[in-house]
Amino acid sequence: MKLYLKSLSMHLRGELEYRVNFILSFLSQIFVFFTYYFIILALFTKFDHIKGFTLYEVLLCFSIIQFGFSFNEVFARGIDKFDVLIIHGNFDRLLLRPKNIILQVLCSDSDFVKVSRMIQALIVMGIALIHLEISWNLFRILCLLFMLISSCVIFFGIFLAAAAYCFFTVQGLEVRNVFTDGGKHMAQYPIGVFQKGFVLFFTFVIPYAFVNYYPLLYFLGRSNSIYYAFSPLLVFFFLFPCILLFYFGMRRYTSVGS
Amino acid sequence: MSFIEVRQISKTFRIARKKSGLKESIKSFFKRDFIHVKAVEDISFSIDEGEIVGYIGPNGAGKSTTIKILSGILIPDSGDCLIDGITPWKNRVEYVKRIGVVFGQRSQLWWDLPAEDTFDLLKDIYEIPEEEYQSTKNDLVNRLNLQDIINIPVRQLSLGQRMRCEIAASLLHNPKILFLDEPTIGLDAVSKQIVRDFIKKLNKEKKITVILTSHDMADITSLSKRIILIGNGHVLYDGSLKKLQNRYECEKYISIKTKDRLFIHKKGIYHKKKTKDGYDLTINTNEISISELLNVISKKITIDDIEIETDNIDNIIVKLYKDYQI
C-alpha cells in the first residue's frame, strides 16, 4: 500500500511537470462529462420516465456508475491501459521486480485528470439526491455506500479481465471496449429497464444489476427486501474469476522483440 | 553443479503472418495465418560464479529470448534452468531479488522525474534497508559519476548519462547476477569506456556474475574472456575468445610499397592485388611464415615500406557468421 501511494504521488508529480496541459485536460473532461449528462436530460424532455424510473432516479444511477468508472481510471489506470504496457514491452520490467504483478500494474500508471470526472459524478449525485425524496435510515446510507464501492469493484474486475485479454492478442481491442465502455453506457440506466436476456446477463455474468438495480430498488423504497441493500457486496465474488483469468493469461505471455 | 546451469532450453513463438498493404491488413484482421518460429532450440551451457560471459550472435539469433528466459520473463517450452539454486520462472519473486537487468533499448527510469526518485521507489520495491540503500547508492553515484545528474528529470539527460543511471538503478539491490542486453547501444566512445570500466571493476570487486550481449565487439573483447555464439537459435560456439581469434588470426594482410614489378606464386598466398604504389597480399601463416615470405619477396624486389595487419575483431565476427551460415 505504501508502495502504491508512493507511485501515485510520483505520477502526480510527473503529470504536474506539464502544468498547462494538466489544467486544459482537466477542464476538457468537464465538457465530455456534460455531454453524457445532457444526453440523459434531453431524453427526459421527451419522456417523463423510462420504465417507471424518473429523471433523478436515472441520474443517481448514472452518477454511481460514472463514479466507479472514473475511480478506476484514476487509480487503476495501469490496468485500463494494460495493452500499452504490453505493446511497449514495459511489462517485462514488472516481471523483473519482486512484487505482486497486479499491484505493480496498478502502480504503473494513473490519470489524475479524471479526478475531475469523479468530482462531477458526486455533484450530479448530490443534485439527484436533493430532488429525490428519500426517507433516510441507516440501511439506506449503507446501501448508497455499498453501491459506490461495488461500482468501483465491478469496473476494477472488468478492467482486469480486459487486461487479461491482452495476453492472448494485443489486437482487436474493440472487443474489450464492448465490456468496459459499452458496459458503462448501458449500466448508466437501471438494468431493469432492459429486456430479460440483458438483465440475466448483467446479473449473472457481469453483475451490474447488483450495483445499480437491486440496491437501487431498495434505496428508492420500491422494495423492502433488506437483502437488496446488501446485494452490492456480491460483486466481490465477481473479482475472483477476473484475477484468475489474469494469472492464467500471464502464463501465456510472450513478450515483444527487443 | 555450476552457478548457472542451462539445459536444453527451447522456445517457439507463434507469429501472425501478414503481407504488406492495407487490403492484406484488413484481411488478416479476420483470418490469420500463423507461423511457428523457433527462437531458441536446445540451448545448453553453464556459467560459474564471477564469470563475465559475452553472448553474441546476429540480430534475431535468439539472444534476447535467452536473456528473457534466464531472467524469468519468459517460460520456455521445454528444458531446465537452475540459477543459484532457483528455477527463474517457478519462483519469480525470490529469484528476481538476486538479479539485475539492463535493457539498453528500454528505460526503467521515470521519464519525467529525476533518477533519484526512481531509485527511491526501487528501494521500496526491493525492500532495501535504509542504511544499506544509502551506502549502495552513494557508492554507485561515486563510481558512475552521477552526482550532478541524478537530480535532473530523466528526459533532459543525454543517452550516456541516462545509461549510467539505468545501470545504477539495476544494481541498487546488490544483485549477484547482472544481465546486460546491449548496454552500450548508441553511446559515444567516452560513455562506452565509462560503462565498460565500471562493469569490469564491479566484477572484480564484488564477484558479480555478468552476462552481456552486444553487437559492439569492443565491449565483448574488453570485458569477457569467454563467449557463447548463438545463431538460428542454436549454440554454435562456447569457449574462449582468444581461441576464436587465433583461428582467424592466421590470416594476415600485407601491403608492400615498391616501384618494382612483383611476380610471385607460392603456397599460402591467397590474394594478390596491384595498388597505386605497390601490392596487397593476403596470406595464411600456417602455410607460409612471414619471414619466409619476406625472404622470397626481398630477393625479387626492393621493398620501400611494408605493413602487416591482422583481422580486427569485427571482421572476424563477420567471417564467423559467414562460416556458420548465420
Coordinates of C-alpha atoms in Angstrom, one line a residue, chain B residues 23-136:
Chain B
K23 CA -6.0 -4.8 -48.0
E24 CA -3.9 -7.5 -46.5
S25 CA -4.1 -5.9 -43.2
I26 CA -7.9 -5.9 -43.3
K27 CA -7.9 -9.5 -44.5
S28 CA -5.6 -10.6 -41.7
F29 CA -7.9 -8.8 -39.2
F30 CA -10.4 -11.5 -39.8
K31 CA -8.3 -14.5 -40.7
R32 CA -4.8 -15.0 -39.6
D33 CA -2.1 -17.3 -40.8
F34 CA 0.3 -18.3 -38.1
I35 CA 3.8 -19.4 -38.5
H36 CA 5.8 -21.0 -35.7
V37 CA 9.3 -19.6 -35.2
K38 CA 11.8 -21.5 -33.1
A39 CA 13.5 -18.7 -31.3
V40 CA 15.9 -20.9 -29.4
E41 CA 16.4 -24.7 -29.6
D42 CA 18.2 -27.0 -27.3
I43 CA 20.3 -24.3 -25.7
S44 CA 22.7 -25.6 -23.0
F45 CA 25.6 -24.1 -21.2
S46 CA 26.8 -23.5 -17.7
I47 CA 28.5 -20.5 -16.1
D48 CA 30.5 -20.2 -12.9
E49 CA 30.1 -17.6 -10.3
G50 CA 32.1 -14.4 -11.0
E51 CA 32.4 -15.1 -14.7
I52 CA 31.8 -12.5 -17.4
V53 CA 30.3 -14.1 -20.5
G54 CA 29.7 -12.4 -23.8
Y55 CA 26.6 -13.7 -25.5
I56 CA 26.9 -12.9 -29.2
G57 CA 25.1 -13.6 -32.4
P58 CA 23.4 -11.7 -35.3
N59 CA 20.1 -9.9 -35.0
G60 CA 17.3 -12.4 -34.4
A61 CA 19.6 -15.2 -33.3
G62 CA 17.8 -15.7 -30.0
K63 CA 20.0 -13.6 -27.7
S64 CA 17.2 -11.6 -26.2
T65 CA 14.9 -14.6 -25.9
T66 CA 17.6 -16.4 -23.9
I67 CA 18.1 -13.4 -21.6
K68 CA 14.4 -13.2 -21.1
I69 CA 14.2 -16.8 -20.2
L70 CA 17.2 -16.6 -17.9
S71 CA 15.7 -13.6 -16.2
G72 CA 12.4 -15.2 -15.7
I73 CA 10.3 -13.1 -18.1
L74 CA 9.5 -15.9 -20.4
I75 CA 8.7 -19.5 -19.7
P76 CA 10.5 -21.9 -22.1
D77 CA 8.5 -24.7 -23.8
S78 CA 10.9 -27.3 -22.6
G79 CA 14.2 -27.6 -20.8
D80 CA 15.6 -26.8 -17.4
C81 CA 17.4 -24.0 -15.9
L82 CA 18.8 -23.6 -12.4
I83 CA 20.4 -20.4 -11.4
D84 CA 21.8 -20.1 -7.9
G85 CA 19.6 -23.0 -6.9
I86 CA 16.4 -21.5 -8.3
T87 CA 14.4 -22.0 -11.5
P88 CA 13.7 -18.5 -12.6
W89 CA 10.1 -18.9 -13.8
K90 CA 9.0 -21.0 -10.9
N91 CA 10.0 -18.8 -8.0
R92 CA 9.9 -15.4 -9.7
V93 CA 9.7 -13.1 -6.6
E94 CA 12.6 -14.9 -4.8
Y95 CA 14.7 -15.1 -7.9
V96 CA 14.5 -11.5 -9.2
K97 CA 15.8 -10.2 -6.0
R98 CA 19.2 -11.7 -6.9
I99 CA 19.4 -10.4 -10.4
G100 CA 19.8 -7.0 -12.1
V101 CA 18.8 -6.5 -15.7
V102 CA 19.7 -3.6 -18.0
F103 CA 18.0 -3.4 -21.4
G104 CA 19.9 -0.9 -23.5
Q105 CA 16.9 -0.2 -25.6
R106 CA 14.4 0.3 -22.8
S107 CA 14.4 2.5 -19.9
Q108 CA 13.2 1.7 -16.4
L109 CA 13.6 5.2 -15.2
W110 CA 10.6 7.6 -14.8
W111 CA 10.8 9.8 -17.8
D112 CA 9.5 13.0 -16.2
L113 CA 11.2 12.7 -12.8
P114 CA 14.8 12.8 -11.6
A115 CA 16.6 9.4 -11.5
E116 CA 16.8 9.7 -7.7
D117 CA 13.1 9.4 -7.4
T118 CA 13.2 6.1 -9.4
F119 CA 16.0 4.9 -7.1
D120 CA 13.8 5.8 -4.1
L121 CA 10.9 3.8 -5.5
L122 CA 13.2 0.9 -6.2
K123 CA 14.3 1.0 -2.6
D124 CA 10.7 0.3 -1.6
I125 CA 10.1 -2.3 -4.3
Y126 CA 13.1 -4.3 -3.3
E127 CA 12.6 -3.5 0.4
I128 CA 16.2 -2.4 0.8
P129 CA 17.0 -1.3 4.4
E130 CA 17.6 2.5 4.6
E131 CA 21.3 2.2 5.6
E132 CA 22.2 -0.4 3.0
Y133 CA 20.4 1.7 0.4
Q134 CA 22.2 4.9 1.3
S135 CA 25.6 3.2 1.2
T136 CA 25.0 1.3 -2.1

